[in-house]
PDB file of C-alpha atoms in Angstrom:
ATOM      1  CA  MET A  24      62.716  85.400  -2.628  1.00 68.00           C
ATOM      2  CA  PHE A  25      63.024  86.286  -6.336  1.00 72.00           C
ATOM      3  CA  HIS A  26      59.543  87.808  -6.239  1.00 78.00           C
ATOM      4  CA  HIS A  27      60.589  90.152  -3.404  1.00 80.00           C
ATOM      5  CA  LEU A  28      63.709  91.227  -5.294  1.00 76.00           C
ATOM      6  CA  LEU A  29      61.662  91.927  -8.407  1.00 79.00           C
ATOM      7  CA  ALA A  30      59.159  93.964  -6.390  1.00 81.00           C
ATOM      8  CA  LEU A  31      62.027  95.969  -4.849  1.00 78.00           C
ATOM      9  CA  LEU A  32      63.546  96.692  -8.257  1.00 78.00           C
ATOM     10  CA  ASN A  33      60.181  97.835  -9.596  1.00 83.00           C
ATOM     11  CA  SER A  34      59.774 100.532  -6.945  1.00 86.00           C
ATOM     12  CA  PRO A  35      60.315 104.103  -8.188  1.00 88.00           C
ATOM     13  CA  PHE A  36      62.626 104.937  -5.277  1.00 88.00           C
ATOM     14  CA  THR A  37      64.979 102.038  -6.019  1.00 86.00           C
ATOM     15  CA  THR A  38      64.998 102.800  -9.728  1.00 86.00           C
ATOM     16  CA  THR A  39      65.855 106.443  -9.035  1.00 90.00           C
ATOM     17  CA  LEU A  40      68.574 105.455  -6.573  1.00 88.00           C
ATOM     18  CA  LEU A  41      70.187 103.002  -8.999  1.00 87.00           C
ATOM     19  CA  ALA A  42      70.035 105.498 -11.873  1.00 89.00           C
ATOM     20  CA  THR A  43      71.568 108.266  -9.763  1.00 91.00           C
ATOM     21  CA  HIS A  44      74.339 105.974  -8.569  1.00 88.00           C
ATOM     22  CA  SER A  45      75.047 104.826 -12.127  1.00 89.00           C
ATOM     23  CA  LEU A  46      75.272 108.405 -13.381  1.00 91.00           C
ATOM     24  CA  THR A  47      77.582 109.337 -10.510  1.00 89.00           C
ATOM     25  CA  VAL A  48      79.911 106.434 -11.243  1.00 87.00           C
ATOM     26  CA  ALA A  49      79.845 107.190 -14.988  1.00 90.00           C
ATOM     27  CA  GLY A  50      80.700 110.844 -14.348  1.00 89.00           C
ATOM     28  CA  LEU A  51      83.596 109.891 -12.105  1.00 87.00           C
ATOM     29  CA  VAL A  52      84.929 107.415 -14.658  1.00 88.00           C
ATOM     30  CA  LEU A  53      84.807 110.051 -17.394  1.00 90.00           C
ATOM     31  CA  THR A  54      86.552 112.532 -15.122  1.00 88.00           C
ATOM     32  CA  ALA A  55      89.223 109.981 -14.206  1.00 86.00           C
ATOM     33  CA  VAL A  56      89.884 109.249 -17.883  1.00 87.00           C
ATOM     34  CA  CYS A  57      89.450 112.667 -19.499  1.00 90.00           C
ATOM     35  CA  ALA A  58      90.444 115.187 -16.809  1.00 85.00           C
ATOM     36  CA  PRO A  59      93.005 117.730 -18.012  1.00 89.00           C
ATOM     37  CA  THR A  60      95.147 117.567 -14.870  1.00 90.00           C
ATOM     38  CA  ALA A  61      96.690 114.658 -13.011  1.00 88.00           C
ATOM     39  CA  ARG A  62      95.454 116.012  -9.664  1.00 90.00           C
ATOM     40  CA  ARG A  63      91.857 115.959 -10.870  1.00 89.00           C
ATOM     41  CA  ARG A  64      92.230 112.432 -12.287  1.00 87.00           C
ATOM     42  CA  GLN A  65      93.671 111.179  -8.985  1.00 88.00           C
ATOM     43  CA  ALA A  66      90.838 112.768  -6.998  1.00 89.00           C
ATOM     44  CA  ALA A  67      88.268 111.123  -9.271  1.00 89.00           C
ATOM     45  CA  LEU A  68      90.003 107.746  -8.977  1.00 87.00           C
ATOM     46  CA  LYS A  69      90.090 107.978  -5.161  1.00 89.00           C
ATOM     47  CA  THR A  70      86.390 108.846  -5.017  1.00 88.00           C
ATOM     48  CA  LEU A  71      85.554 106.029  -7.409  1.00 87.00           C
ATOM     49  CA  ALA A  72      87.553 103.586  -5.286  1.00 87.00           C
ATOM     50  CA  VAL A  73      85.571 104.554  -2.192  1.00 87.00           C
ATOM     51  CA  LEU A  74      82.265 104.141  -4.074  1.00 83.00           C
ATOM     52  CA  VAL A  75      83.139 100.607  -5.149  1.00 81.00           C
ATOM     53  CA  GLY A  76      84.443  99.652  -1.699  1.00 84.00           C
ATOM     54  CA  ARG A  77      88.199  99.645  -2.241  1.00 84.00           C
ATOM     55  CA  PRO A  78      90.859 101.505  -0.295  1.00 83.00           C
ATOM     56  CA  PRO A  79      91.408 104.974  -1.779  1.00 77.00           C
ATOM     57  CA  HIS A  80      95.204 104.627  -1.825  1.00 75.00           C
ATOM     58  CA  PRO A  81      96.878 102.664  -4.627  1.00 64.00           C
ATOM     59  CA  ARG A  82      98.747  99.546  -3.680  1.00 60.00           C
ATOM     60  CA  LEU A  83     102.513  99.706  -4.042  1.00 55.00           C
TER      61      LEU A  83
END
């Protein structure tokens, strides 16, 4: 099983997919933290929540 996982991680497609996803998440985090307007920060936070599998609306 571990051998199959290692082979999957060594494929160029998987490496590219993981790198692209990581850069997307990093960009959204920077936008959520450093955006000049509250509306832009909220939009970035909602998108980030969807990417990590959480509901996009904050809990009250």
